PDB file of C-alpha atoms and ligand atoms in Angstrom:
ATOM      1  CA  MET A   1      19.333  -6.358   2.560  1.00  0.00           C
ATOM      2  CA  ILE A   2      16.295  -6.383   4.569  1.00  0.00           C
ATOM      3  CA  GLY A   3      12.931  -6.396   2.830  1.00  0.00           C
ATOM      4  CA  ARG A   4       9.511  -6.710   3.922  1.00  0.00           C
ATOM      5  CA  PHE A   5       5.835  -7.311   3.384  1.00  0.00           C
ATOM      6  CA  ALA A   6       3.394  -5.095   5.282  1.00  0.00           C
ATOM      7  CA  PRO A   7      -0.320  -5.940   4.536  1.00  0.00           C
ATOM      8  CA  SER A   8      -3.309  -4.135   6.522  1.00  0.00           C
ATOM      9  CA  PRO A   9      -5.646  -6.671   7.826  1.00  0.00           C
ATOM     10  CA  THR A  10      -8.512  -5.025   5.775  1.00  0.00           C
ATOM     11  CA  GLY A  11      -9.556  -8.728   4.410  1.00  0.00           C
ATOM     12  CA  PRO A  12      -7.941 -11.705   3.035  1.00  0.00           C
ATOM     13  CA  LEU A  13      -4.952 -12.096   0.596  1.00  0.00           C
ATOM     14  CA  HIS A  14      -6.023 -11.551  -3.105  1.00  0.00           C
ATOM     15  CA  ILE A  15      -3.599 -11.895  -6.287  1.00  0.00           C
ATOM     16  CA  GLY A  16      -2.735  -8.235  -6.288  1.00  0.00           C
ATOM     17  CA  SER A  17      -1.501  -8.592  -2.565  1.00  0.00           C
ATOM     18  CA  LEU A  18       0.597 -11.846  -3.389  1.00  0.00           C
ATOM     19  CA  LEU A  19       2.151 -10.174  -6.242  1.00  0.00           C
ATOM     20  CA  ALA A  20       3.903  -7.746  -3.983  1.00  0.00           C
ATOM     21  CA  ALA A  21       4.687 -10.590  -1.363  1.00  0.00           C
ATOM     22  CA  VAL A  22       6.042 -12.717  -4.268  1.00  0.00           C
ATOM     23  CA  ALA A  23       8.288 -10.173  -5.933  1.00  0.00           C
ATOM     24  CA  SER A  24       9.842  -8.901  -2.531  1.00  0.00           C
ATOM     25  CA  TYR A  25      10.422 -12.196  -0.855  1.00  0.00           C
ATOM     26  CA  LEU A  26      12.113 -13.313  -4.248  1.00  0.00           C
ATOM     27  CA  GLU A  27      14.398 -10.158  -4.774  1.00  0.00           C
ATOM     28  CA  VAL A  28      15.457 -10.078  -1.024  1.00  0.00           C
ATOM     29  CA  LYS A  29      15.959 -13.903  -0.484  1.00  0.00           C
ATOM     30  CA  SER A  30      17.650 -14.327  -3.995  1.00  0.00           C
ATOM     31  CA  GLN A  31      20.229 -11.749  -2.539  1.00  0.00           C
ATOM     32  CA  GLY A  32      20.671 -13.725   0.643  1.00  0.00           C
ATOM     33  CA  GLY A  33      18.611 -10.883   2.622  1.00  0.00           C
ATOM     34  CA  GLN A  34      15.944 -10.908   5.602  1.00  0.00           C
ATOM     35  CA  TRP A  35      12.054 -10.777   4.720  1.00  0.00           C
ATOM     36  CA  LEU A  36      10.033  -9.440   7.374  1.00  0.00           C
ATOM     37  CA  LEU A  37       6.434  -9.745   8.035  1.00  0.00           C
ATOM     38  CA  ARG A  38       4.727  -6.577   9.597  1.00  0.00           C
ATOM     39  CA  ILE A  39       0.817  -6.281  10.083  1.00  0.00           C
ATOM     40  CA  GLU A  40      -0.070  -2.643   9.665  1.00  0.00           C
ATOM     41  CA  ASP A  41      -3.521  -3.048  11.885  1.00  0.00           C
ATOM     42  CA  ILE A  42      -3.672   0.424  13.372  1.00  0.00           C
ATOM     43  CA  ASP A  43      -6.465   1.986  11.182  1.00  0.00           C
ATOM     44  CA  THR A  44      -9.041   0.060  13.330  1.00  0.00           C
ATOM     45  CA  PRO A  45     -12.073   0.923  11.708  1.00  0.00           C
ATOM     46  CA  ARG A  46     -11.030  -0.491   8.363  1.00  0.00           C
ATOM     47  CA  GLN A  47     -10.137  -3.782   9.660  1.00  0.00           C
ATOM     48  CA  MET A  48     -11.813  -7.096   9.230  1.00  0.00           C
ATOM     49  CA  PRO A  49     -11.658  -9.445  12.361  1.00  0.00           C
ATOM     50  CA  GLY A  50      -9.706 -12.432  11.816  1.00  0.00           C
ATOM     51  CA  ALA A  51      -7.977 -10.932   8.692  1.00  0.00           C
ATOM     52  CA  ASP A  52      -4.618 -11.045  10.280  1.00  0.00           C
ATOM     53  CA  GLN A  53      -4.707 -14.597  10.872  1.00  0.00           C
ATOM     54  CA  ALA A  54      -5.991 -15.464   7.638  1.00  0.00           C
ATOM     55  CA  ILE A  55      -3.310 -13.496   5.760  1.00  0.00           C
ATOM     56  CA  ILE A  56      -0.527 -15.481   7.958  1.00  0.00           C
ATOM     57  CA  ASP A  57      -2.302 -18.574   6.861  1.00  0.00           C
ATOM     58  CA  THR A  58      -2.357 -18.010   3.361  1.00  0.00           C
ATOM     59  CA  LEU A  59       1.330 -16.974   3.255  1.00  0.00           C
ATOM     60  CA  GLU A  60       2.196 -19.847   5.130  1.00  0.00           C
ATOM     61  CA  SER A  61       0.092 -22.110   2.931  1.00  0.00           C
ATOM     62  CA  HIS A  62       1.732 -20.672  -0.160  1.00  0.00           C
ATOM     63  CA  GLY A  63       5.212 -21.375   1.052  1.00  0.00           C
ATOM     64  CA  PHE A  64       6.755 -17.986   2.149  1.00  0.00           C
ATOM     65  CA  CYS A  65       9.124 -18.110   5.283  1.00  0.00           C
ATOM     66  CA  TRP A  66       9.591 -14.903   7.197  1.00  0.00           C
ATOM     67  CA  ASP A  67      12.654 -14.075   9.284  1.00  0.00           C
ATOM     68  CA  GLY A  68      12.009 -13.195  12.927  1.00  0.00           C
ATOM     69  CA  GLU A  69       8.574 -12.517  14.912  1.00  0.00           C
ATOM     70  CA  ILE A  70       5.601 -11.040  12.830  1.00  0.00           C
ATOM     71  CA  ILE A  71       5.409  -7.294  14.114  1.00  0.00           C
ATOM     72  CA  TYR A  72       1.813  -5.847  14.755  1.00  0.00           C
ATOM     73  CA  GLN A  73       1.778  -2.035  14.412  1.00  0.00           C
ATOM     74  CA  SER A  74      -1.243  -1.832  17.008  1.00  0.00           C
ATOM     75  CA  GLN A  75       1.792  -2.547  19.826  1.00  0.00           C
ATOM     76  CA  ARG A  76       4.024  -0.021  18.872  1.00  0.00           C
ATOM     77  CA  LEU A  77       1.956   3.016  19.301  1.00  0.00           C
ATOM     78  CA  ASP A  78       4.665   4.543  21.682  1.00  0.00           C
ATOM     79  CA  LEU A  79       7.200   4.407  18.698  1.00  0.00           C
ATOM     80  CA  TYR A  80       4.925   6.654  16.631  1.00  0.00           C
ATOM     81  CA  HIS A  81       4.313   8.902  19.428  1.00  0.00           C
ATOM     82  CA  GLU A  82       7.802   9.408  20.149  1.00  0.00           C
ATOM     83  CA  ALA A  83       8.428  10.334  16.592  1.00  0.00           C
ATOM     84  CA  LEU A  84       5.915  12.721  16.733  1.00  0.00           C
ATOM     85  CA  LYS A  85       7.217  14.229  19.982  1.00  0.00           C
ATOM     86  CA  ARG A  86      10.493  14.601  17.715  1.00  0.00           C
ATOM     87  CA  LEU A  87       8.828  16.517  14.897  1.00  0.00           C
ATOM     88  CA  GLN A  88       6.976  18.705  17.659  1.00  0.00           C
ATOM     89  CA  GLU A  89      10.271  19.415  19.015  1.00  0.00           C
ATOM     90  CA  LEU A  90      11.453  20.600  15.659  1.00  0.00           C
ATOM     91  CA  ASP A  91       8.246  22.777  15.372  1.00  0.00           C
ATOM     92  CA  LEU A  92       7.332  20.954  12.548  1.00  0.00           C
ATOM     93  CA  LEU A  93       3.568  20.440  13.593  1.00  0.00           C
ATOM     94  CA  TYR A  94       0.450  22.175  14.234  1.00  0.00           C
ATOM     95  CA  GLY A  95      -3.092  21.281  15.287  1.00  0.00           C
ATOM     96  CA  CYS A  96      -6.038  21.103  12.544  1.00  0.00           C
ATOM     97  CA  GLN A  97      -9.728  21.412  13.198  1.00  0.00           C
ATOM     98  CA  CYS A  98     -10.926  21.434   9.802  1.00  0.00           C
ATOM     99  CA  SER A  99     -13.522  19.108   8.673  1.00  0.00           C
ATOM    100  CA  ARG A 100     -13.456  17.502   5.341  1.00  0.00           C
ATOM    101  CA  LYS A 101     -16.290  19.539   4.102  1.00  0.00           C
ATOM    102  CA  GLN A 102     -14.708  22.689   5.498  1.00  0.00           C
ATOM    103  CA  ILE A 103     -11.383  21.944   3.301  1.00  0.00           C
ATOM    104  CA  ALA A 104     -13.306  20.754   0.313  1.00  0.00           C
ATOM    105  CA  GLU A 105     -15.287  24.095   0.128  1.00  0.00           C
ATOM    106  CA  HIS A 106     -12.520  26.246   0.857  1.00  0.00           C
ATOM    107  CA  PRO A 107     -12.011  29.022  -2.027  1.00  0.00           C
ATOM    108  CA  LYS A 108      -8.230  28.298  -2.276  1.00  0.00           C
ATOM    109  CA  VAL A 109      -8.252  24.723  -2.112  1.00  0.00           C
ATOM    110  CA  SER A 110      -6.970  22.570  -5.231  1.00  0.00           C
ATOM    111  CA  MET A 111      -6.834  18.977  -6.052  1.00  0.00           C
ATOM    112  CA  GLY A 112      -3.130  17.047  -5.375  1.00  0.00           C
ATOM    113  CA  VAL A 113      -1.949  13.190  -5.994  1.00  0.00           C
ATOM    114  CA  ASP A 114      -4.153  12.179  -2.874  1.00  0.00           C
ATOM    115  CA  GLY A 115      -7.161  14.102  -2.568  1.00  0.00           C
ATOM    116  CA  PHE A 116      -7.354  17.877  -1.575  1.00  0.00           C
ATOM    117  CA  VAL A 117      -4.228  19.656  -0.893  1.00  0.00           C
ATOM    118  CA  TYR A 118      -4.529  21.092   2.637  1.00  0.00           C
ATOM    119  CA  PRO A 119      -5.131  25.088   1.891  1.00  0.00           C
ATOM    120  CA  ASN A 120      -3.301  26.079   5.324  1.00  0.00           C
ATOM    121  CA  ILE A 121      -6.088  27.136   7.236  1.00  0.00           C
ATOM    122  CA  CYS A 122      -5.053  26.028  10.707  1.00  0.00           C
ATOM    123  CA  ASN A 123      -1.309  26.637  10.496  1.00  0.00           C
ATOM    124  CA  HIS A 124      -0.949  29.542  12.624  1.00  0.00           C
ATOM    125  CA  LEU A 125      -3.856  29.079  15.074  1.00  0.00           C
ATOM    126  CA  HIS A 126      -1.623  27.203  17.657  1.00  0.00           C
ATOM    127  CA  LEU A 127      -4.201  24.605  18.420  1.00  0.00           C
ATOM    128  CA  ASP A 128      -3.639  21.866  21.167  1.00  0.00           C
ATOM    129  CA  LEU A 129      -1.929  19.089  19.242  1.00  0.00           C
ATOM    130  CA  HIS A 130      -3.740  16.532  21.723  1.00  0.00           C
ATOM    131  CA  GLN A 131      -7.307  17.809  20.812  1.00  0.00           C
ATOM    132  CA  HIS A 132      -6.878  17.860  17.237  1.00  0.00           C
ATOM    133  CA  ALA A 133      -5.766  16.297  14.307  1.00  0.00           C
ATOM    134  CA  VAL A 134      -2.001  16.924  13.711  1.00  0.00           C
ATOM    135  CA  ARG A 135      -0.441  17.992  10.320  1.00  0.00           C
ATOM    136  CA  ILE A 136       3.118  18.549   9.380  1.00  0.00           C
ATOM    137  CA  LYS A 137       4.381  21.648   7.679  1.00  0.00           C
ATOM    138  CA  VAL A 138       5.223  20.845   4.183  1.00  0.00           C
ATOM    139  CA  SER A 139       4.371  23.906   2.420  1.00  0.00           C
ATOM    140  CA  ASP A 140       6.980  26.320   4.264  1.00  0.00           C
ATOM    141  CA  LYS A 141       9.945  23.935   3.426  1.00  0.00           C
ATOM    142  CA  MET A 142       9.204  22.283   0.142  1.00  0.00           C
ATOM    143  CA  ILE A 143       7.531  25.304  -1.864  1.00  0.00           C
ATOM    144  CA  ASN A 144      10.613  25.522  -4.020  1.00  0.00           C
ATOM    145  CA  LYS A 145      12.130  22.047  -3.738  1.00  0.00           C
ATOM    146  CA  ASN A 146      10.907  18.731  -5.361  1.00  0.00           C
ATOM    147  CA  ILE A 147      11.330  15.373  -3.603  1.00  0.00           C
ATOM    148  CA  VAL A 148      13.227  13.303  -6.150  1.00  0.00           C
ATOM    149  CA  PHE A 149      14.139   9.435  -6.055  1.00  0.00           C
ATOM    150  CA  GLU A 150      15.125   6.768  -8.444  1.00  0.00           C
ATOM    151  CA  ASP A 151      12.310   3.872  -8.243  1.00  0.00           C
ATOM    152  CA  LEU A 152      14.019   0.365  -9.481  1.00  0.00           C
ATOM    153  CA  ILE A 153      11.100  -0.229 -11.999  1.00  0.00           C
ATOM    154  CA  GLN A 154       9.359   3.107 -12.176  1.00  0.00           C
ATOM    155  CA  GLY A 155      12.838   5.090 -12.928  1.00  0.00           C
ATOM    156  CA  LYS A 156      13.129   8.904 -11.644  1.00  0.00           C
ATOM    157  CA  ILE A 157      10.334   9.937  -9.707  1.00  0.00           C
ATOM    158  CA  GLU A 158       9.673  13.855  -8.865  1.00  0.00           C
ATOM    159  CA  GLN A 159       7.106  15.079  -6.524  1.00  0.00           C
ATOM    160  CA  ASN A 160       6.529  18.896  -5.341  1.00  0.00           C
ATOM    161  CA  LEU A 161       5.005  18.168  -1.798  1.00  0.00           C
ATOM    162  CA  ALA A 162       3.793  21.618  -1.135  1.00  0.00           C
ATOM    163  CA  GLN A 163       1.878  21.805  -4.336  1.00  0.00           C
ATOM    164  CA  GLN A 164       0.780  18.197  -5.094  1.00  0.00           C
ATOM    165  CA  VAL A 165       0.325  16.854  -1.018  1.00  0.00           C
ATOM    166  CA  GLY A 166       0.571  19.958   0.949  1.00  0.00           C
ATOM    167  CA  ASP A 167       0.419  19.705   4.909  1.00  0.00           C
ATOM    168  CA  PHE A 168      -0.238  16.272   5.607  1.00  0.00           C
ATOM    169  CA  VAL A 169      -2.070  14.599   8.777  1.00  0.00           C
ATOM    170  CA  LEU A 170       0.208  12.289  10.995  1.00  0.00           C
ATOM    171  CA  ARG A 171      -2.396  11.659  13.645  1.00  0.00           C
ATOM    172  CA  ARG A 172      -5.990  11.954  13.113  1.00  0.00           C
ATOM    173  CA  ALA A 173      -8.374  13.695  15.306  1.00  0.00           C
ATOM    174  CA  ASP A 174      -9.753  10.446  16.335  1.00  0.00           C
ATOM    175  CA  GLY A 175      -6.208   9.634  17.752  1.00  0.00           C
ATOM    176  CA  ILE A 176      -5.216   7.180  14.994  1.00  0.00           C
ATOM    177  CA  PHE A 177      -1.762   7.620  13.473  1.00  0.00           C
ATOM    178  CA  SER A 178      -1.520   7.741   9.840  1.00  0.00           C
ATOM    179  CA  TYR A 179       0.160   4.949   7.626  1.00  0.00           C
ATOM    180  CA  GLN A 180       2.972   7.481   6.339  1.00  0.00           C
ATOM    181  CA  LEU A 181       4.117   8.118   9.876  1.00  0.00           C
ATOM    182  CA  ALA A 182       3.695   4.546  11.082  1.00  0.00           C
ATOM    183  CA  VAL A 183       5.351   2.955   7.985  1.00  0.00           C
ATOM    184  CA  VAL A 184       8.204   5.293   8.059  1.00  0.00           C
ATOM    185  CA  VAL A 185       9.056   4.549  11.935  1.00  0.00           C
ATOM    186  CA  ASP A 186       8.640   0.788  11.309  1.00  0.00           C
ATOM    187  CA  ASP A 187      10.874   0.742   8.483  1.00  0.00           C
ATOM    188  CA  ALA A 188      13.554   2.325  10.152  1.00  0.00           C
ATOM    189  CA  ALA A 189      13.243   0.526  13.323  1.00  0.00           C
ATOM    190  CA  GLN A 190      13.391  -2.949  11.761  1.00  0.00           C
ATOM    191  CA  GLY A 191      16.264  -1.800   9.521  1.00  0.00           C
ATOM    192  CA  VAL A 192      14.245  -2.200   6.195  1.00  0.00           C
ATOM    193  CA  THR A 193      16.769  -1.446   3.312  1.00  0.00           C
ATOM    194  CA  ASP A 194      14.576  -2.200   0.209  1.00  0.00           C
ATOM    195  CA  ILE A 195      10.868  -1.375  -0.114  1.00  0.00           C
ATOM    196  CA  LEU A 196       9.053  -3.302  -2.922  1.00  0.00           C
ATOM    197  CA  ARG A 197       5.228  -3.170  -2.955  1.00  0.00           C
ATOM    198  CA  GLY A 198       2.343  -1.779  -5.204  1.00  0.00           C
ATOM    199  CA  CYS A 199       2.414   1.332  -7.797  1.00  0.00           C
ATOM    200  CA  ASP A 200      -0.601   2.437  -5.749  1.00  0.00           C
ATOM    201  CA  LEU A 201       1.696   3.843  -3.047  1.00  0.00           C
ATOM    202  CA  LEU A 202       4.087   5.613  -5.380  1.00  0.00           C
ATOM    203  CA  ASP A 203       2.339   8.661  -4.737  1.00  0.00           C
ATOM    204  CA  SER A 204       2.907   8.205  -0.934  1.00  0.00           C
ATOM    205  CA  THR A 205       6.709   7.616  -1.256  1.00  0.00           C
ATOM    206  CA  PRO A 206       7.915  11.312  -1.456  1.00  0.00           C
ATOM    207  CA  ARG A 207       5.749  11.815   1.912  1.00  0.00           C
ATOM    208  CA  GLN A 208       7.881   8.966   3.626  1.00  0.00           C
ATOM    209  CA  ILE A 209      10.829  10.299   2.182  1.00  0.00           C
ATOM    210  CA  PHE A 210      10.494  13.693   3.692  1.00  0.00           C
ATOM    211  CA  LEU A 211       9.315  11.988   6.972  1.00  0.00           C
ATOM    212  CA  GLN A 212      12.519  10.169   6.853  1.00  0.00           C
ATOM    213  CA  HIS A 213      14.914  13.492   6.401  1.00  0.00           C
ATOM    214  CA  CYS A 214      12.578  15.263   9.107  1.00  0.00           C
ATOM    215  CA  LEU A 215      13.431  12.417  11.413  1.00  0.00           C
ATOM    216  CA  GLY A 216      17.227  12.046  10.524  1.00  0.00           C
ATOM    217  CA  LEU A 217      16.278   8.574   9.335  1.00  0.00           C
ATOM    218  CA  ALA A 218      18.209   6.572   6.333  1.00  0.00           C
ATOM    219  CA  GLN A 219      16.448   7.083   3.070  1.00  0.00           C
ATOM    220  CA  VAL A 220      15.611   3.213   1.673  1.00  0.00           C
ATOM    221  CA  ASN A 221      15.433   1.947  -1.878  1.00  0.00           C
ATOM    222  CA  TYR A 222      12.231   2.032  -3.403  1.00  0.00           C
ATOM    223  CA  CYS A 223      10.573  -0.371  -5.962  1.00  0.00           C
ATOM    224  CA  HIS A 224       7.117  -0.114  -7.185  1.00  0.00           C
ATOM    225  CA  ILE A 225       5.727  -2.786  -9.161  1.00  0.00           C
ATOM    226  CA  PRO A 226       2.086  -2.750 -11.198  1.00  0.00           C
ATOM    227  CA  ILE A 227      -0.695  -3.228  -9.462  1.00  0.00           C
ATOM    228  CA  ILE A 228      -3.393  -5.544 -10.988  1.00  0.00           C
ATOM    229  CA  VAL A 229      -6.630  -3.871 -11.936  1.00  0.00           C
ATOM    230  CA  ASN A 230     -10.098  -4.993 -13.096  1.00  0.00           C
ATOM    231  CA  ALA A 231     -11.558  -4.487 -16.363  1.00  0.00           C
ATOM    232  CA  ALA A 232     -13.061  -1.051 -15.246  1.00  0.00           C
ATOM    233  CA  GLY A 233      -9.454  -0.054 -14.214  1.00  0.00           C
ATOM    234  CA  GLU A 234      -9.963  -0.271 -10.664  1.00  0.00           C
ATOM    235  CA  LYS A 235      -7.641  -1.834  -7.825  1.00  0.00           C
ATOM    236  CA  LEU A 236      -7.972  -5.301  -6.909  1.00  0.00           C
ATOM    237  CA  SER A 237      -9.135  -4.757  -3.281  1.00  0.00           C
ATOM    238  CA  LYS A 238     -11.968  -6.036  -1.065  1.00  0.00           C
ATOM    239  CA  GLN A 239     -14.120  -3.061  -2.124  1.00  0.00           C
ATOM    240  CA  THR A 240     -13.845  -4.260  -5.890  1.00  0.00           C
ATOM    241  CA  LEU A 241     -14.393  -7.885  -4.562  1.00  0.00           C
ATOM    242  CA  ALA A 242     -11.316  -9.245  -5.362  1.00  0.00           C
ATOM    243  CA  PRO A 243     -11.511 -13.192  -4.360  1.00  0.00           C
ATOM    244  CA  ALA A 244      -9.469 -14.452  -1.549  1.00  0.00           C
ATOM    245  CA  LEU A 245      -6.748 -16.773  -2.449  1.00  0.00           C
ATOM    246  CA  GLN A 246      -7.503 -20.410  -1.907  1.00  0.00           C
ATOM    247  CA  SER A 247      -4.641 -22.377  -0.107  1.00  0.00           C
ATOM    248  CA  GLN A 248      -5.599 -25.395  -2.032  1.00  0.00           C
ATOM    249  CA  HIS A 249      -4.625 -23.790  -5.153  1.00  0.00           C
ATOM    250  CA  ALA A 250      -1.350 -22.197  -3.998  1.00  0.00           C
ATOM    251  CA  VAL A 251       0.581 -23.741  -6.985  1.00  0.00           C
ATOM    252  CA  ALA A 252      -1.606 -22.082  -9.362  1.00  0.00           C
ATOM    253  CA  ASN A 253      -1.748 -18.891  -7.791  1.00  0.00           C
ATOM    254  CA  LEU A 254       2.094 -18.487  -7.395  1.00  0.00           C
ATOM    255  CA  HIS A 255       2.289 -19.519 -11.070  1.00  0.00           C
ATOM    256  CA  HIS A 256      -0.204 -16.820 -11.739  1.00  0.00           C
ATOM    257  CA  ALA A 257       1.584 -14.583  -9.727  1.00  0.00           C
ATOM    258  CA  LEU A 258       4.975 -15.417 -11.241  1.00  0.00           C
ATOM    259  CA  THR A 259       3.405 -14.976 -14.773  1.00  0.00           C
ATOM    260  CA  LEU A 260       1.915 -11.503 -14.120  1.00  0.00           C
ATOM    261  CA  LEU A 261       5.290 -10.558 -12.524  1.00  0.00           C
ATOM    262  CA  GLY A 262       6.848 -11.196 -16.436  1.00  0.00           C
ATOM    263  CA  GLN A 263       8.951 -14.411 -15.249  1.00  0.00           C
ATOM    264  CA  ALA A 264       7.271 -16.796 -17.682  1.00  0.00           C
ATOM    265  CA  PRO A 265       7.250 -19.939 -15.679  1.00  0.00           C
ATOM    266  CA  PRO A 266       6.981 -22.860 -17.902  1.00  0.00           C
ATOM    267  CA  LYS A 267       3.236 -24.411 -17.829  1.00  0.00           C
ATOM    268  CA  GLU A 268       4.214 -27.769 -16.919  1.00  0.00           C
ATOM    269  CA  LEU A 269       5.020 -26.493 -13.656  1.00  0.00           C
ATOM    270  CA  ILE A 270       1.760 -25.777 -12.709  1.00  0.00           C
ATOM    271  CA  TYR A 271       1.332 -29.668 -12.092  1.00  0.00           C
ATOM    272  CA  GLU A 272       4.625 -29.590  -9.865  1.00  0.00           C
ATOM    273  CA  SER A 273       4.881 -29.329  -6.170  1.00  0.00           C
ATOM    274  CA  LEU A 274       4.854 -25.854  -4.537  1.00  0.00           C
ATOM    275  CA  ASP A 275       8.598 -26.348  -3.422  1.00  0.00           C
ATOM    276  CA  HIS A 276       9.492 -27.053  -7.106  1.00  0.00           C
ATOM    277  CA  LEU A 277       7.801 -24.024  -8.253  1.00  0.00           C
ATOM    278  CA  TRP A 278       9.483 -21.973  -5.545  1.00  0.00           C
ATOM    279  CA  GLN A 279      12.813 -23.720  -6.635  1.00  0.00           C
ATOM    280  CA  TRP A 280      12.381 -22.646 -10.483  1.00  0.00           C
ATOM    281  CA  ALA A 281      11.403 -18.906  -9.226  1.00  0.00           C
ATOM    282  CA  PHE A 282      14.482 -18.471  -7.329  1.00  0.00           C
ATOM    283  CA  GLN A 283      16.672 -20.014 -10.059  1.00  0.00           C
ATOM    284  CA  HIS A 284      14.912 -17.727 -12.624  1.00  0.00           C
ATOM    285  CA  TRP A 285      14.145 -14.820 -10.653  1.00  0.00           C
ATOM    286  CA  ASP A 286      14.555 -11.391 -12.754  1.00  0.00           C
ATOM    287  CA  ILE A 287      13.476  -8.284 -11.485  1.00  0.00           C
ATOM    288  CA  GLY A 288      14.015  -6.570 -14.912  1.00  0.00           C
ATOM    289  CA  GLN A 289      11.251  -8.477 -16.360  1.00  0.00           C
ATOM    290  CA  ILE A 290       8.672  -7.032 -14.296  1.00  0.00           C
ATOM    291  CA  PRO A 291       6.281  -4.796 -16.594  1.00  0.00           C
ATOM    292  CA  VAL A 292       6.253  -1.137 -15.729  1.00  0.00           C
ATOM    293  CA  ARG A 293       2.506  -0.888 -16.694  1.00  0.00           C
ATOM    294  CA  GLN A 294      -0.587  -2.115 -14.922  1.00  0.00           C
ATOM    295  CA  LYS A 295      -2.044  -5.344 -15.503  1.00  0.00           C
ATOM    296  CA  ILE A 296      -5.604  -6.336 -16.012  1.00  0.00           C
ATOM    297  CA  VAL A 297      -6.967  -9.709 -15.089  1.00  0.00           C
TER     298      VAL A 297
HETATM  299  N1  LIG B   1      -0.191  -1.676   4.563  1.00  0.00           N
HETATM  300  C1  LIG B   1      -0.257  -1.071   3.192  1.00  0.00           C
HETATM  301  C2  LIG B   1      -1.050  -1.687   2.252  1.00  0.00           C
HETATM  302  O1  LIG B   1      -1.676  -2.899   2.665  1.00  0.00           O
HETATM  303  C3  LIG B   1       1.320  -1.390   2.679  1.00  0.00           C
HETATM  304  C4  LIG B   1       2.159  -0.675   3.324  1.00  0.00           C
HETATM  305  C5  LIG B   1       3.843  -1.041   2.402  1.00  0.00           C
HETATM  306  O2  LIG B   1       4.101  -1.617   1.866  1.00  0.00           O
HETATM  307  O3  LIG B   1       4.476   0.324   2.739  1.00  0.00           O
HETATM  308  O4  LIG B   1      -1.562  -1.486   1.468  1.00  0.00           O
END
């Protein structure tokens, strides 16, 4: 069993991201597996300088031990390039010159699970892939076929990619590879077998399974845990001003994360050492206790 935590260095770690780290760590390590750390730093405009190191320091001070070297996606662009080439050879790609505005104003546009469903404006124009955004053809192949998978917590998930997502972007016009492509390539290259992450990525999973199929890669096991939202129902993030985790409160933070994960750690443990709390967590870890729905803090 190989799991991973794959933060984007867009800001410091907060309780929402700690939840995914704790859950995947306990799930994988309690079964004797390996837990990898990967910094997803390809979307350069969204990044905060120094956030990668801040995340690593926070994980360390909270007692996490990852296996092997930390991987940085920014150093693996060749791999994403290769995958794109393979998909091009399979005639699955086309260049797209549409602006957001053009897509939004197109008479046939509809709303999908993650923004607009691309109304296939450029799919027969044979535009140069190097000069434009690159999309993968979903609509032809998946029109009458749903992607179906069994999520360990969310149960059976079904999505019609053609209707709910459409031909999606694998490399943007500015040359940046998409999260969807990079994550699939890396999880396969690192031998990841079990992905445990926040429910905000549940809608992305069918795109990732589709890419795995296209690239001839093994499908992994998925488990999506509830994300933490604020009173307004917004996901905790840098944008919603989620406070950064303080290393000197590591025990309290871990205790809070375990509580939110339904593990019900005894109150007294908050006065014990970090090692002691981790020990308790490993002994009592039960993935079945994780609530299915969102938590509000
Ligand atoms: N880098 C993504 C994020 O921070 C997570 C990727 C994943 O777990 O698949 O939201």
